[in-house]
Coordinates of C-alpha atoms (C1' of nucleotides) in Angstrom, one line a residue:
Chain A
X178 CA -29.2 27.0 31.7
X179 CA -27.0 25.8 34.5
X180 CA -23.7 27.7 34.3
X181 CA -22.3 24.4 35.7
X182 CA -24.0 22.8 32.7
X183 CA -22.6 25.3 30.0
X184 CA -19.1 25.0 31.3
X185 CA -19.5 21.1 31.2
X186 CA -20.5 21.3 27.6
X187 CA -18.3 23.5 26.4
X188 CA -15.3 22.0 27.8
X189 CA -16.1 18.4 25.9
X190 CA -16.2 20.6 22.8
X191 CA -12.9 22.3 23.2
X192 CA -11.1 19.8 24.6
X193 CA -12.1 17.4 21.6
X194 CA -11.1 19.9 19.2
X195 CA -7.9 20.9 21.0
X196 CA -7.3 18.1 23.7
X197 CA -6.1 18.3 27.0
X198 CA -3.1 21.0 26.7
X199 CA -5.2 22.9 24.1
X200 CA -8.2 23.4 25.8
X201 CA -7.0 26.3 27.7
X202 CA -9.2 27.6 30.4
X203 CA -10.0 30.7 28.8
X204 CA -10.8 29.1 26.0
X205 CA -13.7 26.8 28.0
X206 CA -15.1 29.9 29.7
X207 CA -15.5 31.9 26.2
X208 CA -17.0 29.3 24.4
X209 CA -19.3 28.8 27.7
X210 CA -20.1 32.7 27.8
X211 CA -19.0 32.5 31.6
X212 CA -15.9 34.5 32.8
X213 CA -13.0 32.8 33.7
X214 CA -13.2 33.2 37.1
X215 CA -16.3 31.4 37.5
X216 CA -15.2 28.0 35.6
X217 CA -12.3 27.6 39.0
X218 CA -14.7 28.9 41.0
X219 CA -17.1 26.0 40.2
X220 CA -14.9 23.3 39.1
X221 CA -11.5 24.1 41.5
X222 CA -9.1 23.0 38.5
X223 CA -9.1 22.5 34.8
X224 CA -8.4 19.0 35.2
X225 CA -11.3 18.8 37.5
X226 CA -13.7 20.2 34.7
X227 CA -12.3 18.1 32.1
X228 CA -12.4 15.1 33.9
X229 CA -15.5 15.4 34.9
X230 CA -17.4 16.6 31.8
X231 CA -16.0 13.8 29.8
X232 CA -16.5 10.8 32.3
X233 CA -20.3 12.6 32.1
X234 CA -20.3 12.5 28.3
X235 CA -19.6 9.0 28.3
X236 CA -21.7 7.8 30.8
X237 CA -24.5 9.6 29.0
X238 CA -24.3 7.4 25.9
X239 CA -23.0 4.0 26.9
X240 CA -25.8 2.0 25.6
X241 CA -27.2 3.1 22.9
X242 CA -26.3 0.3 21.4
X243 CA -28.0 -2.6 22.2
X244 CA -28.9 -6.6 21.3
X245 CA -31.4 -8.6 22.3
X246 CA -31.2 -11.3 25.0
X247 CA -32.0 -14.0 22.6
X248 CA -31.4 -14.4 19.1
X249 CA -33.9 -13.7 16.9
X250 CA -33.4 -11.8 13.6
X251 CA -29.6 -12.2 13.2
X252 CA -29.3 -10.0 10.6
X253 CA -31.6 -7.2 11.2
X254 CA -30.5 -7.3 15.1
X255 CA -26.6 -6.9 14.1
X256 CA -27.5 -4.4 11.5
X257 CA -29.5 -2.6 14.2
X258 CA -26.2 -2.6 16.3
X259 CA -23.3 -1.5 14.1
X260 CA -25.3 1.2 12.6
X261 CA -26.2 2.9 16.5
X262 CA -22.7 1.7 17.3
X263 CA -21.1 3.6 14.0
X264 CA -23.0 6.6 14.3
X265 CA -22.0 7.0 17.9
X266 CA -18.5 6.2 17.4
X267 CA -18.8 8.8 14.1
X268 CA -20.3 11.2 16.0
X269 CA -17.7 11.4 18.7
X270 CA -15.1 11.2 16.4
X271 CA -12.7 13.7 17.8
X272 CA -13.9 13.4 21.4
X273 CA -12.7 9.5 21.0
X274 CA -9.5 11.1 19.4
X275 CA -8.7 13.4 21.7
X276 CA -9.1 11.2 24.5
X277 CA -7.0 8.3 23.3
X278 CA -4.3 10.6 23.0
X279 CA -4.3 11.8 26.3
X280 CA -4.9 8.9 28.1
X281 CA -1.1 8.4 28.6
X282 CA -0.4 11.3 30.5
X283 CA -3.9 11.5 31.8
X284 CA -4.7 8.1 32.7
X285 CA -8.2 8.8 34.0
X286 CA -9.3 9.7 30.4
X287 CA -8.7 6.1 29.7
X288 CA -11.8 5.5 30.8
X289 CA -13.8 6.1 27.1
X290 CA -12.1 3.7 25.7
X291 CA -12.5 1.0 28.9
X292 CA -16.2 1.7 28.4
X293 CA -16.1 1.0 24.5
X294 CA -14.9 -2.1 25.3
X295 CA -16.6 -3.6 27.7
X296 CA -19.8 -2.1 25.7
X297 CA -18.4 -4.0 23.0
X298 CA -17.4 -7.4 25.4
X299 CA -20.7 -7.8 27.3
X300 CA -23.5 -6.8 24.2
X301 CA -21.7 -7.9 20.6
X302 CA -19.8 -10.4 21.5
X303 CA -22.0 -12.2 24.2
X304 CA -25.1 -12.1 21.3
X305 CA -22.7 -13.9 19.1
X306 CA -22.0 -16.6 21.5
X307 CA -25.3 -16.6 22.2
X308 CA -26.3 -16.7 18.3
X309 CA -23.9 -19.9 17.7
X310 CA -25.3 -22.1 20.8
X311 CA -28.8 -21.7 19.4
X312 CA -27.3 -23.0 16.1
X313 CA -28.0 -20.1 13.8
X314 CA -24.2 -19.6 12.9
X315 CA -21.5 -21.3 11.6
X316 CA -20.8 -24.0 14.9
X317 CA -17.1 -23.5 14.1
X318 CA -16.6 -19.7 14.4
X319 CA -14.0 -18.1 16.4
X320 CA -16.1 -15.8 18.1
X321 CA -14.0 -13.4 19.9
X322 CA -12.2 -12.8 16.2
X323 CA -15.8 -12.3 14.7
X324 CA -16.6 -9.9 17.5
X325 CA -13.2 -8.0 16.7
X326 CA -13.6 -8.0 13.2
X327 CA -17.1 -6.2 13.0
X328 CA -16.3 -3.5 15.6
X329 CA -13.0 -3.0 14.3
X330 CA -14.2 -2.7 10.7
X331 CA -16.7 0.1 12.2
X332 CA -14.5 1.5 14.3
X333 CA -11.6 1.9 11.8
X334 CA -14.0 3.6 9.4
X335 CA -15.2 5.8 11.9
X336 CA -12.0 7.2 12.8
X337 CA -10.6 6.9 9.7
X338 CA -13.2 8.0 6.9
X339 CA -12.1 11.5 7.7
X340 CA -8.5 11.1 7.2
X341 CA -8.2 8.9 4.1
X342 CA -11.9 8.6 2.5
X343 CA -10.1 7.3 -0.7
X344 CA -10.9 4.2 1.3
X345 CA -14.4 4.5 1.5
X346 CA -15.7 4.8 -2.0
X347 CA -19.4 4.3 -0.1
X348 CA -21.0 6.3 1.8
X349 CA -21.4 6.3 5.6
X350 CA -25.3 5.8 5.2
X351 CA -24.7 2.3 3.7
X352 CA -21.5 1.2 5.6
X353 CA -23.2 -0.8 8.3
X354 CA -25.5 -2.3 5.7
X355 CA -22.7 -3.4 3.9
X356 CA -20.2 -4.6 6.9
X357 CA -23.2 -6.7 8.0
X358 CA -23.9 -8.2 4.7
X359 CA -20.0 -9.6 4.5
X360 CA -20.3 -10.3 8.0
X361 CA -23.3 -12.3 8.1
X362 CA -21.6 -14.3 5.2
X363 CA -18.5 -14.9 7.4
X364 CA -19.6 -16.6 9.9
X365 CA -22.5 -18.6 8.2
X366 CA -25.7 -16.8 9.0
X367 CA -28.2 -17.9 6.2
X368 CA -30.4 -14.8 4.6
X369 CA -33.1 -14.5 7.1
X370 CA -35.0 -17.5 7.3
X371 CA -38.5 -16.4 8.2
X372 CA -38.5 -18.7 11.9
X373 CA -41.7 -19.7 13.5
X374 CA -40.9 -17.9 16.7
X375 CA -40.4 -14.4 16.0
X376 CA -41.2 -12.3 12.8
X377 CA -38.5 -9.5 11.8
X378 CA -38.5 -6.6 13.8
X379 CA -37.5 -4.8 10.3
X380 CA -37.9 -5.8 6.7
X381 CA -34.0 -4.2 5.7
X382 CA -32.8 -8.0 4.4
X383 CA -34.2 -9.4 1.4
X384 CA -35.0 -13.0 1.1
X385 CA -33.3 -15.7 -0.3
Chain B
X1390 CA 25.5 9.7 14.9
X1391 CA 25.0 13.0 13.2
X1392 CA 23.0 15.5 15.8
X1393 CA 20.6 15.9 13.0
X1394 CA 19.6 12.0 13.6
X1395 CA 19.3 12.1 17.0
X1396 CA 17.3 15.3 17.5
X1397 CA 15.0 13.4 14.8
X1398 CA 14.6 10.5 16.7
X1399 CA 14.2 12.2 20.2
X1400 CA 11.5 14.4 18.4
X1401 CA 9.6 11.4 17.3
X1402 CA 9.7 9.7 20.7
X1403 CA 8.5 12.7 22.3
X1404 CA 5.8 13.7 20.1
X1405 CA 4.6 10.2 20.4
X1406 CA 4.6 10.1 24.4
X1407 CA 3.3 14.1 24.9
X1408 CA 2.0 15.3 21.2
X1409 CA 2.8 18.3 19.6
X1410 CA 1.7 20.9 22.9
X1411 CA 3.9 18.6 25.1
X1412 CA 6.8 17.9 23.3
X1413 CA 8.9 20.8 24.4
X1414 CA 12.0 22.0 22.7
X1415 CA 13.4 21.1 25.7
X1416 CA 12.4 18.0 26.5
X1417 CA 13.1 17.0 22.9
X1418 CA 17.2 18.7 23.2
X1419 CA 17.3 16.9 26.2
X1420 CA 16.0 13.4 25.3
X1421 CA 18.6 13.9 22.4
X1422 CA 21.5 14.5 24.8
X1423 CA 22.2 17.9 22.3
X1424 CA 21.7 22.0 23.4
X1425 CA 18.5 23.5 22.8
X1426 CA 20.1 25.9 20.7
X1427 CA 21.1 23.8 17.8
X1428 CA 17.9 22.2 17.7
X1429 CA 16.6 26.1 16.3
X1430 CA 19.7 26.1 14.4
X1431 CA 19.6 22.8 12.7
X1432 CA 15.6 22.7 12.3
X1433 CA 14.7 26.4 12.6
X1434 CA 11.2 26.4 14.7
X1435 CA 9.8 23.0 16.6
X1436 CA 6.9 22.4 13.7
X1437 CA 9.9 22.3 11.3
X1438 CA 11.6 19.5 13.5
X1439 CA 8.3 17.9 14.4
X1440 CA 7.3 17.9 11.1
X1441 CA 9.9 16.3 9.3
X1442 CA 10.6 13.6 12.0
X1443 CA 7.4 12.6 11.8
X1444 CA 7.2 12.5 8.0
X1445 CA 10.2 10.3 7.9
X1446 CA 9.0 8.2 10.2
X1447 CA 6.0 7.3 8.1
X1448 CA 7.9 6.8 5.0
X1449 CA 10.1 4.7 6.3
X1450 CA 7.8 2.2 6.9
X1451 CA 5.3 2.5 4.1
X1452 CA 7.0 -0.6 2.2
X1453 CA 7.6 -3.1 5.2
X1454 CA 4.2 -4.5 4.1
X1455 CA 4.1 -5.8 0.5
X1456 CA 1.9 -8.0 -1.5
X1457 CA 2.8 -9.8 -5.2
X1458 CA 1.4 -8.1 -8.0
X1459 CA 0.2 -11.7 -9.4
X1460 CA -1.2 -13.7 -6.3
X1461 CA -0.3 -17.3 -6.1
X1462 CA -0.9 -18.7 -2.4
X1463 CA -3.5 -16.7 -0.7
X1464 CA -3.2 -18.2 2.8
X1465 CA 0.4 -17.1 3.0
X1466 CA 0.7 -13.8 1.1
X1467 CA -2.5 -12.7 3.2
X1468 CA -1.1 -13.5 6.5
X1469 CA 2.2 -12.2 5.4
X1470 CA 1.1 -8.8 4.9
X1471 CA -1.4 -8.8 7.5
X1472 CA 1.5 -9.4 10.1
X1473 CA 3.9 -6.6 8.6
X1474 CA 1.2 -4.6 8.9
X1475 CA -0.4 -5.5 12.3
X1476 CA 3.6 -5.2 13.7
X1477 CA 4.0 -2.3 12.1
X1478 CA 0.6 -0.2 13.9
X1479 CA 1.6 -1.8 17.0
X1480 CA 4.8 -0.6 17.0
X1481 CA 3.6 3.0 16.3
X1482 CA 0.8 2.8 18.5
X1483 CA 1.5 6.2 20.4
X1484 CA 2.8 7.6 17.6
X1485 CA -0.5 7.4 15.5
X1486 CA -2.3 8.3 18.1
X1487 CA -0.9 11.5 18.4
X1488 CA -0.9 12.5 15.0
X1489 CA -4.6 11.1 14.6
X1490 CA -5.1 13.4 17.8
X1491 CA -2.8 16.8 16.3
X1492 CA -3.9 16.2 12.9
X1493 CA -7.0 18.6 13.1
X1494 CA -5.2 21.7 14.7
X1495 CA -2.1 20.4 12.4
X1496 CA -3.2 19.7 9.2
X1497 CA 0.4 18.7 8.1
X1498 CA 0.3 15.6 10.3
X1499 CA -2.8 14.1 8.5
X1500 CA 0.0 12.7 5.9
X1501 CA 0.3 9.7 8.1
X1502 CA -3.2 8.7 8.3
X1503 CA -3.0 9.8 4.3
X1504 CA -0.3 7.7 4.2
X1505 CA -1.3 4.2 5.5
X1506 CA -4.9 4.7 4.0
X1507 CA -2.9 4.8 0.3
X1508 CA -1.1 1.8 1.5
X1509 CA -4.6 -0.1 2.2
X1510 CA -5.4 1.4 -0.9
X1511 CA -2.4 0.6 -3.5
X1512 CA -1.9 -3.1 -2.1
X1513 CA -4.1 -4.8 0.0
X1514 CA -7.8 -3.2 -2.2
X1515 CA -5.8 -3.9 -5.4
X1516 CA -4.6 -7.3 -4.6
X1517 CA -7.9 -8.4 -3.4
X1518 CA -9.4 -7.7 -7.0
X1519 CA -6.5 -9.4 -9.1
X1520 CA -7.6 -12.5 -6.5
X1521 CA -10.9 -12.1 -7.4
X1522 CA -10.3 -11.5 -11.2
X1523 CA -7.8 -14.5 -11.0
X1524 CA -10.9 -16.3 -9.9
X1525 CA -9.3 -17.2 -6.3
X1526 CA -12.0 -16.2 -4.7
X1527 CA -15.8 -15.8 -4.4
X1528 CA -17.0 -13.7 -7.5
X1529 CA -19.5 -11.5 -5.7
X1530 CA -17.3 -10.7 -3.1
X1531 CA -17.8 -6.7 -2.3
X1532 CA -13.5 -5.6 -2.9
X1533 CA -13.9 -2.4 -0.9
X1534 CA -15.5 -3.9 2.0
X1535 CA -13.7 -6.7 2.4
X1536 CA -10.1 -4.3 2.5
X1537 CA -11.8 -2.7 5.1
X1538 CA -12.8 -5.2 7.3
X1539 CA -9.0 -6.8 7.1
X1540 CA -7.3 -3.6 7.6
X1541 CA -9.7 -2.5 9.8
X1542 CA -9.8 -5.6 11.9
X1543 CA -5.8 -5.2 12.0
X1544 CA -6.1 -1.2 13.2
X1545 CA -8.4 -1.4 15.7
X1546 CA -6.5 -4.6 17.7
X1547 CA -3.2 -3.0 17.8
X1548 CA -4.6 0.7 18.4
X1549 CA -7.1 -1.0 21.4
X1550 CA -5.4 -3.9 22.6
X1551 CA -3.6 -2.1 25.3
X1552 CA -6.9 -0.1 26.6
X1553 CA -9.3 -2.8 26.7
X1554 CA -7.1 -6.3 26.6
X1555 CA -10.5 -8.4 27.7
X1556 CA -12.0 -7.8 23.9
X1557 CA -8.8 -10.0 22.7
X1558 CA -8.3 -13.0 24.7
X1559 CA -5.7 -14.3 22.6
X1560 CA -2.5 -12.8 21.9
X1561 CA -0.8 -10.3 19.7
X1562 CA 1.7 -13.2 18.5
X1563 CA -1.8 -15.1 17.0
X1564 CA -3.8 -12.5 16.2
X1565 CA -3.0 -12.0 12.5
X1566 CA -3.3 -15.9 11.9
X1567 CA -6.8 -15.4 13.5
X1568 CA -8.0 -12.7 11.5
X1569 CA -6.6 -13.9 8.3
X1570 CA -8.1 -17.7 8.8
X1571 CA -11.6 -15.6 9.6
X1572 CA -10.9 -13.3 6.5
X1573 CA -10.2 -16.4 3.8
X1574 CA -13.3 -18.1 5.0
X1575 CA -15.5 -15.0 4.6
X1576 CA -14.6 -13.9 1.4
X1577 CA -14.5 -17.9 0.5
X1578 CA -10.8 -19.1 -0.3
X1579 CA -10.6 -22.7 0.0
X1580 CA -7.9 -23.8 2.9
X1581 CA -5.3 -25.5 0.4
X1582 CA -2.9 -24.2 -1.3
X1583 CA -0.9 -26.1 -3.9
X1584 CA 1.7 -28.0 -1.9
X1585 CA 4.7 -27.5 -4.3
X1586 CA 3.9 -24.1 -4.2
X1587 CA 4.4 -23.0 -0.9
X1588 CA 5.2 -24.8 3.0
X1589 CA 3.5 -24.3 5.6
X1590 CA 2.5 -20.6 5.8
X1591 CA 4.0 -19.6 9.0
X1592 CA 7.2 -20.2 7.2
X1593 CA 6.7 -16.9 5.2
X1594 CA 6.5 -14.7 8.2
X1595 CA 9.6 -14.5 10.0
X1596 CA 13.2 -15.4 8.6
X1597 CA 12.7 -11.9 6.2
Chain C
dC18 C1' -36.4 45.4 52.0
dA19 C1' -32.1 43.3 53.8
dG20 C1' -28.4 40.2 53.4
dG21 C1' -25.9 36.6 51.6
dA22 C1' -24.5 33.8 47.8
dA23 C1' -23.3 33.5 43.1
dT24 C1' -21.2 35.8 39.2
dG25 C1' -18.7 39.4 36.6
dC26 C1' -14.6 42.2 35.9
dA27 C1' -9.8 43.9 35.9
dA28 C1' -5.5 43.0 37.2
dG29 C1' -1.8 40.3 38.3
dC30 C1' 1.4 36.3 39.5
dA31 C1' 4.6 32.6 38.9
dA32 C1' 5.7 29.2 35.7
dC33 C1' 6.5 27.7 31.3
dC34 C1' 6.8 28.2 26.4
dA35 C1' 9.4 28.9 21.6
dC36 C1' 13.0 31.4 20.2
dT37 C1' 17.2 34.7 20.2
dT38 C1' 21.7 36.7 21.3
dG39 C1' 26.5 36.9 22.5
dC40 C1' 30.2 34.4 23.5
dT41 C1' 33.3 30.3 24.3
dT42 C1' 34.7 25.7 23.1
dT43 C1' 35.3 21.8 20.2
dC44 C1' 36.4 19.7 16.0
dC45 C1' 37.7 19.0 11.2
dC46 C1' 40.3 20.0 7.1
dT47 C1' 44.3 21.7 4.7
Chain D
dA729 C1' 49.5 24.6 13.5
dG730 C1' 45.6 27.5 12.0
dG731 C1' 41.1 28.9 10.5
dG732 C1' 36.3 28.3 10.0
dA733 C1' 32.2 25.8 10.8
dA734 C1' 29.5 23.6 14.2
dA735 C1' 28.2 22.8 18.9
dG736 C1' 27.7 24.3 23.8
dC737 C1' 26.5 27.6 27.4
dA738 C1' 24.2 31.3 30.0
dA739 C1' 21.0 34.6 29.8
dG740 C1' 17.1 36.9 28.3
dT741 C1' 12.6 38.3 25.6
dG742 C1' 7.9 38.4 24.7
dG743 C1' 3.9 35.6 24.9
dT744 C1' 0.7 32.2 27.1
dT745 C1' -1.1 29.4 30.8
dG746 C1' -3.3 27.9 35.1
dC747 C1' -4.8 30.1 38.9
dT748 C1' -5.6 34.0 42.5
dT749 C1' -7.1 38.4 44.5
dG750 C1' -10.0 42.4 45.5
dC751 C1' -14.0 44.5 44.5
dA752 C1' -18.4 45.7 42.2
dT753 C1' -22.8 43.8 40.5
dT754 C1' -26.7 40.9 40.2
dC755 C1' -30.1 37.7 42.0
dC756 C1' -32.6 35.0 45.1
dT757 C1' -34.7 34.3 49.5
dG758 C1' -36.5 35.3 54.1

DNA sequence: CAGGAATGCAAGCAACCACTTGCTTTCCCT
DNA sequence: AGGGAAAGCAAGTGGTTGCTTGCATTCCTG
């Protein structure tokens, strides 16, 4: 492998276990089994490397997440959604962490969070808009509050599971499941209604 | 004010703006308008000042947000403690993030995520079930979720609002009114409360 | 095989860090 | 007024950090 590539991985890794001040350059280059020299050598500055190999590790995943154009399957599509978007918010728990808190003095790091929202702006809450002008919501729902409410639900348990689990008494397997079920409720999606048009792309809701 | 305060309240502004690595002794004595030297003298090392200024700082606010222990309007109490609670995250914003950030290399600091998830835990999960036992809500409603996706709703707006504003178009003011409106509806409280009981309930928020 | 580029290695530099020491000054209490 | 505790001040110590330098080694290519 690329020493350019181990560097860039193993500076995510320390710097989302120890953040920016923390992930000391030494540090990097041991965990990348390069010598020190090499990582300035390459990269010119730590912030350079940093930078970099974050803005990369974003970029990487932004969209696995993803909703169809038009609404089909409400509730196996949003199911579908929160549970890639809650495992990849899971999963980069302490990246997300790391780089929240150092976006103040590092205001280029910012940019993980910019691209969670947007993510969240132009896929969630544009299906929902999309799910209540074809009439298969409640016609009354505020939708930029529902939009909030199910990534913030996901992405409060996802940061937070860790730190005070006492609030979790279920697991992460069958979070989404159960976000989506209250969800669904909320803003007035019936249990599927088998539709003419399309059949469901997965049989995870059971019929009313 | 006592030296002791002030160096308290410098270290908590500090640790909030730069974390643990960047809030220097220094910067702390200085921001405290007091001599380096006492802080060692009065706290002993930077994690014991740290520490205890940010341990204060989280018990302090613990009871700002309250809940009867016998509900009796809904609407009001709901949005009442949703406010306290969004204002109080807001307000802290920089401050939880650093400690959500320094908590894994400083397991000390976790005792303010500990804290607010025992908060969520002791008031707004138990209240939900005394409204459902009381029969003032929907009977099937799933407790655990439902405390998340209110407090979670709550945590990720006032942690995210600032990094990505275009996921909520409407204001920090409304916000809590939004969510709590959304909330009633999903975990089906009716919209009335007994007039007699209670005014409008905006009426409950401020004047405190 | 020759030569240049990339990497490793050892050492070091200036800056900053938490923390200490010795001493002077201020302030409070009787 | 006087004595002791608390605070300020200047200087310094050992350790760490980002980054550099000089040189030896490896590797790839023509």
């Amino acid at each position: 492998m690329d020493v350019r590539e181990q560097l860039l991985e193993a500076a995510v890794k320390v710097f989302a276990i120890a953040g920016f001040r923390g992930a000391t350059t030494r540090r990097i280059a041991q965990e990348a089994g390069v010598n020190e020299v090499t990582l300035f050598r390459q990269f010119g500055s730590k912030e350079g490397l940093i930078l970099e190999a974050v803005l990369r590790s974003v970029e990487r995943l932004q969209d696995e997440a993803v909703l169809p154009t038009v609404p089909a399957n409400p509730a196996a599509e949003l199911l579908d959604w929160t549970t890639r978007h809650f495992e990849f918010v899971l999963r980069n728990n302490r990246l997300i962490k790391a780089a929240m808190a150092d976006a103040q003095s590092h205001p280029d790091m910012a940019c993980i969070g910019d691209r969670i929202g947007t993510s969240i702006e132009h896929t969630l809450r544009a299906y929902l808009e999309r799910l209540r002008d074809a009439g298969l919501c409640a016609p009354d729902v505020d939708i930029a509050v529902a939009s909030s409410v199910l990534s913030g639900v996901v992405f409060a348990d996802a940061m937070g599971r860790d730190v005070h689990p006492q609030c979790y008494p279920y697991s992460a397997a069958e979070a989404p499941q159960r976000y989506v079920t209250f969800f669904l409720r909320a803003i007035g999606v019936r249990a599927v209604a088998a539709p003419d048009s399309a059949p469901a792309p997965e049989a995870a809701v059971h019929h009313g």
